[in-house]
Every structure is written in C-alpha cells, then in structure tokens.
mmCIF file of C-alpha atoms in Angstrom:
data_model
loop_
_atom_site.group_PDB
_atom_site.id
_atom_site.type_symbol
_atom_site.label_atom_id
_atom_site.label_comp_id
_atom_site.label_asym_id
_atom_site.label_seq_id
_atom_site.Cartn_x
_atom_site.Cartn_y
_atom_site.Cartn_z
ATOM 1 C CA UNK R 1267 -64.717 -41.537 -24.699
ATOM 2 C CA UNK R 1268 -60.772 -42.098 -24.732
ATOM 3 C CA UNK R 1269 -60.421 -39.084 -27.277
ATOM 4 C CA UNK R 1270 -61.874 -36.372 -24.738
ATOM 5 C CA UNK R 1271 -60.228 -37.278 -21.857
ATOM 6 C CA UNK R 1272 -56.624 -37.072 -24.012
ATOM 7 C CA UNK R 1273 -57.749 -33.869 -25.350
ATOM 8 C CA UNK R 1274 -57.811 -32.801 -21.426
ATOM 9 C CA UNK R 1275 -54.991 -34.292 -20.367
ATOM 10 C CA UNK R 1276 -52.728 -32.399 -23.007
ATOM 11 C CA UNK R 1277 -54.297 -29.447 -21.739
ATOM 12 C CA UNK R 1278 -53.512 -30.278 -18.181
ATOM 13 C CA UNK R 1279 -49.569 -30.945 -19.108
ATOM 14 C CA UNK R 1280 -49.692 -27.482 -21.552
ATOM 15 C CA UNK R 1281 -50.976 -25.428 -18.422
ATOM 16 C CA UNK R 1282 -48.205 -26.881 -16.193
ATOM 17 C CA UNK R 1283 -45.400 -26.133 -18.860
ATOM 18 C CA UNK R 1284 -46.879 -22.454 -19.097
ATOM 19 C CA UNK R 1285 -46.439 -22.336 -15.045
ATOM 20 C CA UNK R 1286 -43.730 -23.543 -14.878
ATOM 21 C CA UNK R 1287 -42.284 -21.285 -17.864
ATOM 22 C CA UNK R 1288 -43.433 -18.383 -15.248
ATOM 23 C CA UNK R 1289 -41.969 -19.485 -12.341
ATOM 24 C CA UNK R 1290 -38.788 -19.930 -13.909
ATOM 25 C CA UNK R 1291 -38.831 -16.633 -15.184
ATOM 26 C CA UNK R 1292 -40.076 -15.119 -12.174
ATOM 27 C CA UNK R 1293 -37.086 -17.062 -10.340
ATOM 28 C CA UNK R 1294 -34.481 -15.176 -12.845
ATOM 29 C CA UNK R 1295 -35.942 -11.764 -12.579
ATOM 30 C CA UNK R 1296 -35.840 -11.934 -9.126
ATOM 31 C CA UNK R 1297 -32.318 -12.903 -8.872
ATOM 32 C CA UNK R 1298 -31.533 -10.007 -11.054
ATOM 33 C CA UNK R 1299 -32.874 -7.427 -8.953
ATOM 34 C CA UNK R 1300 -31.785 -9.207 -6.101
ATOM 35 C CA UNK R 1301 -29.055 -6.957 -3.975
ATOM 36 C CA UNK R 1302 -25.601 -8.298 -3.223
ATOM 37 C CA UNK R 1303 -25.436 -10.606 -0.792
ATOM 38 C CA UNK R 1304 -22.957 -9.612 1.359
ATOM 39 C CA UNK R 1305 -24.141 -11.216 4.985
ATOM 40 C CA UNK R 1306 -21.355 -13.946 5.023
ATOM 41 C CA UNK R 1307 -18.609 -10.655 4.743
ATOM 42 C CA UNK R 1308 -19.938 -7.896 6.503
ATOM 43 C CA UNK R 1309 -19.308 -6.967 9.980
ATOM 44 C CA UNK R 1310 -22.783 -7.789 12.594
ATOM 45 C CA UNK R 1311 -22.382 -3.848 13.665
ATOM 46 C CA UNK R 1312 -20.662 -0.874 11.843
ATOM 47 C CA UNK R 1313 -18.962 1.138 14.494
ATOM 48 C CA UNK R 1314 -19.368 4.594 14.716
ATOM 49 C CA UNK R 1315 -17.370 6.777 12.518
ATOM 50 C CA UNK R 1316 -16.755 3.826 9.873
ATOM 51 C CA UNK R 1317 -18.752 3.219 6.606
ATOM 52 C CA UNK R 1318 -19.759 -0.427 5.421
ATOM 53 C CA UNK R 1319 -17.863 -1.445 2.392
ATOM 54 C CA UNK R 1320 -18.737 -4.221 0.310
ATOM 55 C CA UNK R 1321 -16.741 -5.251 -3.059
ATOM 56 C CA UNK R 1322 -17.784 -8.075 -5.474
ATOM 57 C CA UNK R 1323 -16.040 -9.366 -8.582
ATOM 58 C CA UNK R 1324 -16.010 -12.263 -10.703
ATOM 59 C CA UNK R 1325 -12.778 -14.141 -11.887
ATOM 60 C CA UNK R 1326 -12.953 -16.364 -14.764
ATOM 61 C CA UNK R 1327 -10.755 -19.161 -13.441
ATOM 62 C CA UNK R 1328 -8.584 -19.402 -10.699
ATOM 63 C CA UNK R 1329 -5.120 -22.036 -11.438
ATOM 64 C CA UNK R 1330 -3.301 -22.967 -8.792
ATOM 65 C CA UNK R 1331 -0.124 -24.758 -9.323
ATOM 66 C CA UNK R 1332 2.435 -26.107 -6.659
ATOM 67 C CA UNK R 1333 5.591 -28.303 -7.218
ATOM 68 C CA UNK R 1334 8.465 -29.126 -4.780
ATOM 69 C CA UNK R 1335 11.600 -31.242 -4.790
ATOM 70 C CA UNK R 1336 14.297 -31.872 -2.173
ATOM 71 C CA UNK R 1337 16.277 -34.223 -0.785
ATOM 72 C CA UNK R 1338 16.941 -32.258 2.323
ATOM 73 C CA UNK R 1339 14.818 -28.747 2.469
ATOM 74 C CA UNK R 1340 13.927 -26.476 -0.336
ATOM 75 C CA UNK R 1341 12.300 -23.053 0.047
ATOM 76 C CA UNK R 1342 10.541 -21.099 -2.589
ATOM 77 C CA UNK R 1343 9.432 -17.764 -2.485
ATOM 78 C CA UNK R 1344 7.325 -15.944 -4.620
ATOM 79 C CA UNK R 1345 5.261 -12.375 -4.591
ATOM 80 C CA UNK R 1346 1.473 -12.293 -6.457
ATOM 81 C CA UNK R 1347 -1.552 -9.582 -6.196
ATOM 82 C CA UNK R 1348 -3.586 -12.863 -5.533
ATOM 83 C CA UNK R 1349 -1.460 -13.433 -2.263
ATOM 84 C CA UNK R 1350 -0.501 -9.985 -1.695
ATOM 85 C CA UNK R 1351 2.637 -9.447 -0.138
ATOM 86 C CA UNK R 1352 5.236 -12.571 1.156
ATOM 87 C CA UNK R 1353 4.586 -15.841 0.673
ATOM 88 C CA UNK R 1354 6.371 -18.772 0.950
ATOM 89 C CA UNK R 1355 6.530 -22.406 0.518
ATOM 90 C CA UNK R 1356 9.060 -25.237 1.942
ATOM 91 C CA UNK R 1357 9.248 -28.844 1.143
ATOM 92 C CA UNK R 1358 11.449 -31.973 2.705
ATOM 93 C CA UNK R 1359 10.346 -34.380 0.517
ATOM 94 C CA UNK R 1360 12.444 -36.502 -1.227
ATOM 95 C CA UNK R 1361 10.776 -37.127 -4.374
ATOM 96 C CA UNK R 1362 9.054 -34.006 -7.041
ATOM 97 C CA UNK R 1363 4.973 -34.147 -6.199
ATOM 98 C CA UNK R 1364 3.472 -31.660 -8.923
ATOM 99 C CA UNK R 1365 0.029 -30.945 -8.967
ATOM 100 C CA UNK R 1366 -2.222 -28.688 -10.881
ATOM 101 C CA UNK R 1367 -6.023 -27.745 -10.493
ATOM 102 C CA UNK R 1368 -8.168 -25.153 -11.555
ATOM 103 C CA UNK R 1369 -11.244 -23.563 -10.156
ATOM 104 C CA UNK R 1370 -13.752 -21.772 -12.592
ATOM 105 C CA UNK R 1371 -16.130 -19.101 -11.639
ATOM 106 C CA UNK R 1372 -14.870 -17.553 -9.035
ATOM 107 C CA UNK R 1373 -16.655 -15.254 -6.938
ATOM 108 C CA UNK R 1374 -15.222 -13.331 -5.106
ATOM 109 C CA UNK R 1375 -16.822 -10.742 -2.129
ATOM 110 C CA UNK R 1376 -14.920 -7.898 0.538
ATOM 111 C CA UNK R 1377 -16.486 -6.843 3.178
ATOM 112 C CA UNK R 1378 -14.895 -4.367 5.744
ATOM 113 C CA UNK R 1379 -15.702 -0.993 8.038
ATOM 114 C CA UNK R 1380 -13.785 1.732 6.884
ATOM 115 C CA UNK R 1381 -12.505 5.493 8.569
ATOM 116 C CA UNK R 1382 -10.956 8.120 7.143
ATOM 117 C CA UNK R 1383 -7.867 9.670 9.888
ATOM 118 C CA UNK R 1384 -6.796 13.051 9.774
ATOM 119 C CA UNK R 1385 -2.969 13.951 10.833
ATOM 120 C CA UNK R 1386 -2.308 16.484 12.844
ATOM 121 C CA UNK R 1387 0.989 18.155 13.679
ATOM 122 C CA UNK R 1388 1.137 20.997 15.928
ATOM 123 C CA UNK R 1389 4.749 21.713 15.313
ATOM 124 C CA UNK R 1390 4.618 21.660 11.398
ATOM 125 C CA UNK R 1391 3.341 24.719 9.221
ATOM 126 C CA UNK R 1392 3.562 23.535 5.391
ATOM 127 C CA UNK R 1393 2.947 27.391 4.535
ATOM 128 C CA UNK R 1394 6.978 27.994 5.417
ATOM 129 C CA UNK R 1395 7.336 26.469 1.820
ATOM 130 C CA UNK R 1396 5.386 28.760 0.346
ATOM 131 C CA UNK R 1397 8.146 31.854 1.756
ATOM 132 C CA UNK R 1398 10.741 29.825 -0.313
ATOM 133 C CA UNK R 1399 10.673 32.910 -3.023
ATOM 134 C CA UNK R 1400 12.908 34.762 -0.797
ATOM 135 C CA UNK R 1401 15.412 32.359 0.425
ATOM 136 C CA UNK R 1402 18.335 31.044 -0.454
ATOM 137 C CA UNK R 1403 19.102 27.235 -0.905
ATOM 138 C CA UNK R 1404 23.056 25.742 -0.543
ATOM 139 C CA UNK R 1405 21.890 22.822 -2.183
ATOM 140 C CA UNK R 1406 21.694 21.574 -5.710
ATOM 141 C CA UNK R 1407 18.327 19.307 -4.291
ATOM 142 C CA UNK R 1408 15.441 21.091 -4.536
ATOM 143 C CA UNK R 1409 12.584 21.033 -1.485
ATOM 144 C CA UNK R 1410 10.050 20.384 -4.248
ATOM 145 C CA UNK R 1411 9.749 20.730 -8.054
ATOM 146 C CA UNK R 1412 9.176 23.834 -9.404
ATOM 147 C CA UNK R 1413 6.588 23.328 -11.717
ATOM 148 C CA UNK R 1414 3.038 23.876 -11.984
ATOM 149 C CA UNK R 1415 0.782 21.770 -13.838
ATOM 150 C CA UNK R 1416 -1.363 18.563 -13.743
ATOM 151 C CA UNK R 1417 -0.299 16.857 -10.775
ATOM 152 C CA UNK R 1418 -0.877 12.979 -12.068
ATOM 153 C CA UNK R 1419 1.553 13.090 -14.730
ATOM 154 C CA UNK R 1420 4.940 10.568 -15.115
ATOM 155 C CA UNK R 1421 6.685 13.516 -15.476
ATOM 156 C CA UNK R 1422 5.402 15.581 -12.208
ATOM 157 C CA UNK R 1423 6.056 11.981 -10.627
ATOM 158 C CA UNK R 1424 9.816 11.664 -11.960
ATOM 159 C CA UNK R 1425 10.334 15.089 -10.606
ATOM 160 C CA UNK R 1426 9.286 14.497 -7.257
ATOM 161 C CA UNK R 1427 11.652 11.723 -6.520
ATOM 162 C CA UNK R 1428 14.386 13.724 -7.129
ATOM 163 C CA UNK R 1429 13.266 15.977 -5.051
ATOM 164 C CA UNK R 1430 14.002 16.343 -1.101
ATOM 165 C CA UNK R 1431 10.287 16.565 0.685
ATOM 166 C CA UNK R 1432 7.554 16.222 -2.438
ATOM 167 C CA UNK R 1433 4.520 15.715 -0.405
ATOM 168 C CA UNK R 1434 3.713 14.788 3.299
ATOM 169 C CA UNK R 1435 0.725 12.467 4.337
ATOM 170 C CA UNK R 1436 -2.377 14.307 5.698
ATOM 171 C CA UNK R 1437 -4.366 11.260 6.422
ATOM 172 C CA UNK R 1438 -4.693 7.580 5.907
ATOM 173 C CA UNK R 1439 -7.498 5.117 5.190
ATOM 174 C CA UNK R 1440 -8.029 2.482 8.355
ATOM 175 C CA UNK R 1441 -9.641 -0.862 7.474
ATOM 176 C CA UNK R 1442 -11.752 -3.390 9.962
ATOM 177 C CA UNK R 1443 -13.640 -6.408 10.298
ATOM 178 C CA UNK R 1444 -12.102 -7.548 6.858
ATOM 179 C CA UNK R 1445 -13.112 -10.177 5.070
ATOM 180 C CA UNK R 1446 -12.577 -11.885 1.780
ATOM 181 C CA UNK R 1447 -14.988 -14.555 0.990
ATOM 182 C CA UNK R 1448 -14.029 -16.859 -2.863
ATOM 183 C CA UNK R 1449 -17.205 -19.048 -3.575
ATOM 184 C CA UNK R 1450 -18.208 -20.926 -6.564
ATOM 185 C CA UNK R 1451 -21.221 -22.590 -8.823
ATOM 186 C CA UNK R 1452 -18.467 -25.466 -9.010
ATOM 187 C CA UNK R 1453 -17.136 -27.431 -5.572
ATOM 188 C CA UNK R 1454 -13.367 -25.702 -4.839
ATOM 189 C CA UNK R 1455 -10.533 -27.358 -5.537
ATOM 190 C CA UNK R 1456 -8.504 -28.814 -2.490
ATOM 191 C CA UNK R 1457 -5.693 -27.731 -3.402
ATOM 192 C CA UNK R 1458 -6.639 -24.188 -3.568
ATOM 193 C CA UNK R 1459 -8.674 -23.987 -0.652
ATOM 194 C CA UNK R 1460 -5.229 -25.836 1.059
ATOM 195 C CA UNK R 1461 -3.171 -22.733 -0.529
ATOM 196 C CA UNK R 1462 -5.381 -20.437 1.177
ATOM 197 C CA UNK R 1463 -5.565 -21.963 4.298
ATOM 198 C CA UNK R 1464 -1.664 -22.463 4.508
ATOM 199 C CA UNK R 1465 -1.226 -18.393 3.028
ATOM 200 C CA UNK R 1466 -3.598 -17.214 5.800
ATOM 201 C CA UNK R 1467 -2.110 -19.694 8.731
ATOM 202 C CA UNK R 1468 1.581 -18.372 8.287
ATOM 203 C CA UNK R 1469 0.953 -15.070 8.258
ATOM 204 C CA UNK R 1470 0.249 -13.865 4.086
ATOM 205 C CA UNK R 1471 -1.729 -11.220 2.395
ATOM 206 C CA UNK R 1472 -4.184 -11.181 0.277
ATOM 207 C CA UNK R 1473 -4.453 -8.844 -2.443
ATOM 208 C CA UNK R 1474 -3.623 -5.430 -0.490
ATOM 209 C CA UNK R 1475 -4.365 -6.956 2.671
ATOM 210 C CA UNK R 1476 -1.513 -8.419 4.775
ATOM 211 C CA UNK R 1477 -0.507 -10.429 7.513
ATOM 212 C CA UNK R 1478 1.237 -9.419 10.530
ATOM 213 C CA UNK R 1479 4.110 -11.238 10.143
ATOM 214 C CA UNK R 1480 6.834 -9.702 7.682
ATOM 215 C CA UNK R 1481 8.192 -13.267 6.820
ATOM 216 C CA UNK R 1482 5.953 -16.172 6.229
ATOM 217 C CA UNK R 1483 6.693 -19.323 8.030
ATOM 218 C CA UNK R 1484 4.658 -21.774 10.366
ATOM 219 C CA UNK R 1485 6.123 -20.334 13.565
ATOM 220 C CA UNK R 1486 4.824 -16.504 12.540
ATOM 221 C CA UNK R 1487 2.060 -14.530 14.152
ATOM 222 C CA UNK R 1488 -0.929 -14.085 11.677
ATOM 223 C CA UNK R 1489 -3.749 -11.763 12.467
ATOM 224 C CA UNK R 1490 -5.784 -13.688 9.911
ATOM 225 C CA UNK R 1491 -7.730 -16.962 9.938
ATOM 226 C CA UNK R 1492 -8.863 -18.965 7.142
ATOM 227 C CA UNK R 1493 -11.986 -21.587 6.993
ATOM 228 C CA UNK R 1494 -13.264 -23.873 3.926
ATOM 229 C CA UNK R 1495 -16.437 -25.653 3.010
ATOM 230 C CA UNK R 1496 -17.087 -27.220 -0.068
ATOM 231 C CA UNK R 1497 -18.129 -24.269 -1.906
ATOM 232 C CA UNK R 1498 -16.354 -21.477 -0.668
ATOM 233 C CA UNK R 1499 -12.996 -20.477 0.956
ATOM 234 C CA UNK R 1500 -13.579 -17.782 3.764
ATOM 235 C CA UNK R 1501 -10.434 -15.366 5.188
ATOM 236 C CA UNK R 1502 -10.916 -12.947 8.089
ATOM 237 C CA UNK R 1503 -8.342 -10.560 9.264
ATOM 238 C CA UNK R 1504 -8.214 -9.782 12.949
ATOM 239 C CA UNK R 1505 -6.924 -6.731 13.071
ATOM 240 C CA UNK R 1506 -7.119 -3.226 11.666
ATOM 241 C CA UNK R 1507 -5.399 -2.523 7.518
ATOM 242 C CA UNK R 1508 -3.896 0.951 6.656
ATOM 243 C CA UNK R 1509 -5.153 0.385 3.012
ATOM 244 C CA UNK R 1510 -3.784 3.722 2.240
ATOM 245 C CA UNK R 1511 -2.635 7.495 2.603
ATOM 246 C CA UNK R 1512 -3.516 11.250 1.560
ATOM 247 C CA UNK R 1513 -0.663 12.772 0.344
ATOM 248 C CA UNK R 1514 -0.266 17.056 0.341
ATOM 249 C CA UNK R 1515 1.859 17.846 -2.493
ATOM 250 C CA UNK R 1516 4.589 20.456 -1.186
ATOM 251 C CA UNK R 1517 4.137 24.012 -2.756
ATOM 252 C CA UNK R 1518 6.875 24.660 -5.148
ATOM 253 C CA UNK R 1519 10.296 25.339 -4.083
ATOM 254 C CA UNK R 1520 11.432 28.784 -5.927
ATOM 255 C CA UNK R 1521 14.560 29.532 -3.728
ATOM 256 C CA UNK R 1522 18.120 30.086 -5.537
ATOM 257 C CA UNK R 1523 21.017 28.351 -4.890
ATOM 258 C CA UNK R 1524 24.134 30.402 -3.963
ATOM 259 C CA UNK R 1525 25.568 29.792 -7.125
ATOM 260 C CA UNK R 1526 23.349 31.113 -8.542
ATOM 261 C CA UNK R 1527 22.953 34.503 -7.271
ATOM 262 C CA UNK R 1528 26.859 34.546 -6.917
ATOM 263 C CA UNK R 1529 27.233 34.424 -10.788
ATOM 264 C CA UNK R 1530 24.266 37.243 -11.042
ATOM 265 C CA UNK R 1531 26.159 39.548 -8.591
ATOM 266 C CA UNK R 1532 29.777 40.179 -9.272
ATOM 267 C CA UNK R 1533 29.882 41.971 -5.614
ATOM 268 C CA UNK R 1534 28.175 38.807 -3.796
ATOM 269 C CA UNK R 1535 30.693 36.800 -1.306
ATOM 270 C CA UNK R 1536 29.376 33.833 0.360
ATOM 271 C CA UNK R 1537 29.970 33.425 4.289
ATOM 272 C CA UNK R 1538 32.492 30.754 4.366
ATOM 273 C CA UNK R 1539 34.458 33.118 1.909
ATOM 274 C CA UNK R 1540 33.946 36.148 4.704
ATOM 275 C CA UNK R 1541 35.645 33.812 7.220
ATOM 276 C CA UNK R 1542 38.609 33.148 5.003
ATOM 277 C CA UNK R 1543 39.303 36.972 3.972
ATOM 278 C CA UNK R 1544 38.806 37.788 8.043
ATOM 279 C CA UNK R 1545 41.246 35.142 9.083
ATOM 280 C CA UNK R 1546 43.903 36.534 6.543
ATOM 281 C CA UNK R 1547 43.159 39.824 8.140
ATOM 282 C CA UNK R 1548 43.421 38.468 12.050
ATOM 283 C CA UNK R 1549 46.558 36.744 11.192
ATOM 284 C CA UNK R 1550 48.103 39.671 9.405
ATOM 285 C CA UNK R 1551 47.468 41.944 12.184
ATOM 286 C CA UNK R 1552 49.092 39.742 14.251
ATOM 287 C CA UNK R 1553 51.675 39.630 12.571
ATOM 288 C CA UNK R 1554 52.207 43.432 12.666
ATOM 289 C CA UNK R 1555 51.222 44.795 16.160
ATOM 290 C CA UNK R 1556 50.715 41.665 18.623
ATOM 291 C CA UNK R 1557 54.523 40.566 18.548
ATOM 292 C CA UNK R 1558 55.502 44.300 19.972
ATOM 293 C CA UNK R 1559 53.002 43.947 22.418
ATOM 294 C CA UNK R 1560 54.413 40.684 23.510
ATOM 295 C CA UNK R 1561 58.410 41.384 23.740
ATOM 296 C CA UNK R 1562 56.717 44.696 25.891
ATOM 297 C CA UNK R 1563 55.408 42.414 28.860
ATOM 298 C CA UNK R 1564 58.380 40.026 28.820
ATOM 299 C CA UNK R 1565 59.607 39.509 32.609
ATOM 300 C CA UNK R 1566 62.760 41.575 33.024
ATOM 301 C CA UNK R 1567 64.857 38.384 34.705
ATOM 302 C CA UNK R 1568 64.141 36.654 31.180
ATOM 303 C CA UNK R 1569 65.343 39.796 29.022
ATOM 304 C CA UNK R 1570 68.503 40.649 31.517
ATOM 305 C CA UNK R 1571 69.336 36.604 30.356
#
C-alpha cells in the first residue's frame, strides 16, 4: 500500500522538476529575444525632424575613489571621459577622509532625439578655391594642402594644421531629451551615485555631454539634473548638445607664391618693387625740371631783394 503511493509521489515531484526546467528555460529565451529596454531613457514623443537614438553598453566595474585634506580649503580638479569635460571637487575639512567603492556590472543606457543641421551661407562660394591654379599667393601659408589622397590619414591631418583654412563646417549634429541612465544587478554604491549627483548639480559632463556651466562649482547654472534609487543612477540634460560637426575639406590650394614665379622669370618685378623704381624716377625728375619751374613763378619783390 505505502510502496504505490511513493512510487506516485516521485512521479509527482519528477513532473514538477521537468516544469519547472521549462519555465526556466522559457524565462531565458525570452529575455534573449527580448528588445532593449529603453522606456526609462527615451523621450515620451520624438519631434518631428529628429530620429530616436538609443545606446546600451556594459562596463565591467565602475571604481570610484575620492580623498580630500585641508586645513583651510583645497580644490582639486581633474578631466575623465566618465565625467566628460570639468569637474571639480573642494574640501574644508580638517582631517584626510579617503574612501573607496566599487560598483560591478554596470549598465549603462542613452537615450536622446537627434537632427542633422545644414549651414548655409549666402555670401560664401567654396568653388573660389578651386580658381587657386591661376593666382598668385604672397604668403609662405598655404589656403589648403596640396595633396590628393586618402583624406583620414595622420599625415593629410598634420598637413592641414599648418595650413590657413583646411575645411569649413557644413553641418552639425543637435542632441535632445538626453539621457544617461547607469543601473545594476548589484545595489549602487553611495558614493558613486553621490559623485554623480554632485557632477550633474554643479554643472559637469558626462562622457561627450556637458553642462552649461564652463567651470564647475555649487553656485553654476547646470542644464542637467541627476536622481538615484537603489539600483540605478538617472541624469537628464535639459537642454539641446551639439554632439558634433560636418566638416568640407577645402579643395587644394595650387597658387604660387611670388617667389616663386620671380625666380622662374628673370623679367618678373613685384609691385612694391614698381613703386620703388617710380619714386626714384618722380624724385629725379624733380630734381631736373621742377626747380626751373619754381625760381620762374617767384614774386618779383622777393627776387629784386
């Protein structure tokens, strides 16, 4: 009697195992073809003319690492992709307080609307620099560097910034609604979500996203706000990011300098030469015929003296 109703049971507690062995990997399957969740940093409504951007990455671990000292006030400034652009920290404590903690698994998300604008300059024709074959150029700079090739090369680069006008923007990237969410498996360290929180309040950047202010300190504007939870530290920027521009490389600059074509023509003279030579020639002729023409018109009072 006992036997058969054991012999059930371990059936029972077999079939459960094997259901639950399903729904487990039913529950990882679906969280593999499950799209990025990007609700918490995407904008409610895309305006029109912008495309919906949304970045995710994973960082391994995150440290975070602050230490002060002072006896009256200490400031210490350091620049990071992590907090992009200025950042700064300032203690009046008397003693050293040195902490360190470390955050594992970060995820990070960016969300923003983004618009490509197009520059437009009614008074400037780049195809003048294409004409510069048949001038002439008193400079030793050149406009830009005459050489053709692959334009993403060190060497094209070098060659550009010794140059006068390499390239001219024809556009630039504008940025909205961003925001930059860090969230982990793993509660977030105080300390770091504190970091953030302080970055964002005084006015910092993150990664290429900055603040308004051009100095960081607690009486700066900030045009982003920063909020925390237990899991995750949320930043949202208030106002629009140039994250970038489109650059026009200038066409080659093929003029000649003066020098140039003076040593290749013996008979060339260059116009502040063709002053010189003419002033030698007004003051010589002076010299010969205006001083008779002078002593003719002298009063005849003066010349009787």
């Amino acid at each position: 009697m006992l036997l058969p109703l054991q012999t059930q049971l371990k059936r029972t507690e077999d079939d459960i195992a094997a259901v639950r062995q399903q729904i487990s990997l039913a529950s990882v399957m679906q969280q593999a073809n499950k799209p990025i969740d990007g609700s918490d940093v995407t904008p409610n409504a895309v305006p029109n003319g912008f495309t919906q951007v949304l970045i995710e990455s994973t960082m391994a671990s995150v440290s975070q690492k602050s230490s002060s000292a002072s006896s009256a006030s200490e400031s210490s400034y350091r620049s990071s992709f992590f907090f992009g652009g200025y950042s700064s920290s300032r203690s009046h404590r008397e003693s050293i307080d040195s902490r360190e903690s470390e955050t594992r698994n970060v995820k990070i998300q960016i969300g923003m609307s983004i618009v490509k604008v197009s520059i437009g300059r009614e008074w400037f024709n780049p195809g003048v620099f294409l004409l510069t074959k048949d001038m002439y150029n008193t400079s030793s700079k050149k406009i830009a560097p005459n050489q053709k090739g692959k334009p993403f090369q060190e060497t094209r680069f070098n060659a550009m910034n010794d140059c006068v006008f390499p390239c001219f923007p024809v556009a630039f990237i504008i940025a909205r609604d961003v925001t930059i969410k860090f969230s982990s498996d793993q509660a977030i360290s105080r300390s770091f979500a504190q970091s953030v929180e302080d970055h964002s309040s005084s006015g910092g950047g993150f990664f290429i996203f900055g603040g308004s202010s051009s100095s960081s300190s607690s009486s700066a504007s900030s045009n982003s706000r920063a909020t925390s939870s237990a899991n995750s530290v949320t930043v949202r920027f208030t106002s629009p990011q140039i994250l970038g521009y489109y650059l026009e490389a200038t066409p080659a600059d093929e003029s000649m300098t003066l020098s140039e074509v003076r040593n290749a023509n013996g008979d060339y003279i260059s116009i502040l030469d063709f002053i010189k030579n003419f002033q030698s020639m007004l003051d010589d002729y002076n010299k010969t015929y205006n001083r008779e023409t002078l002593q003719m018109y002298i009063p005849r009072n003066e010349s009787s003296e």
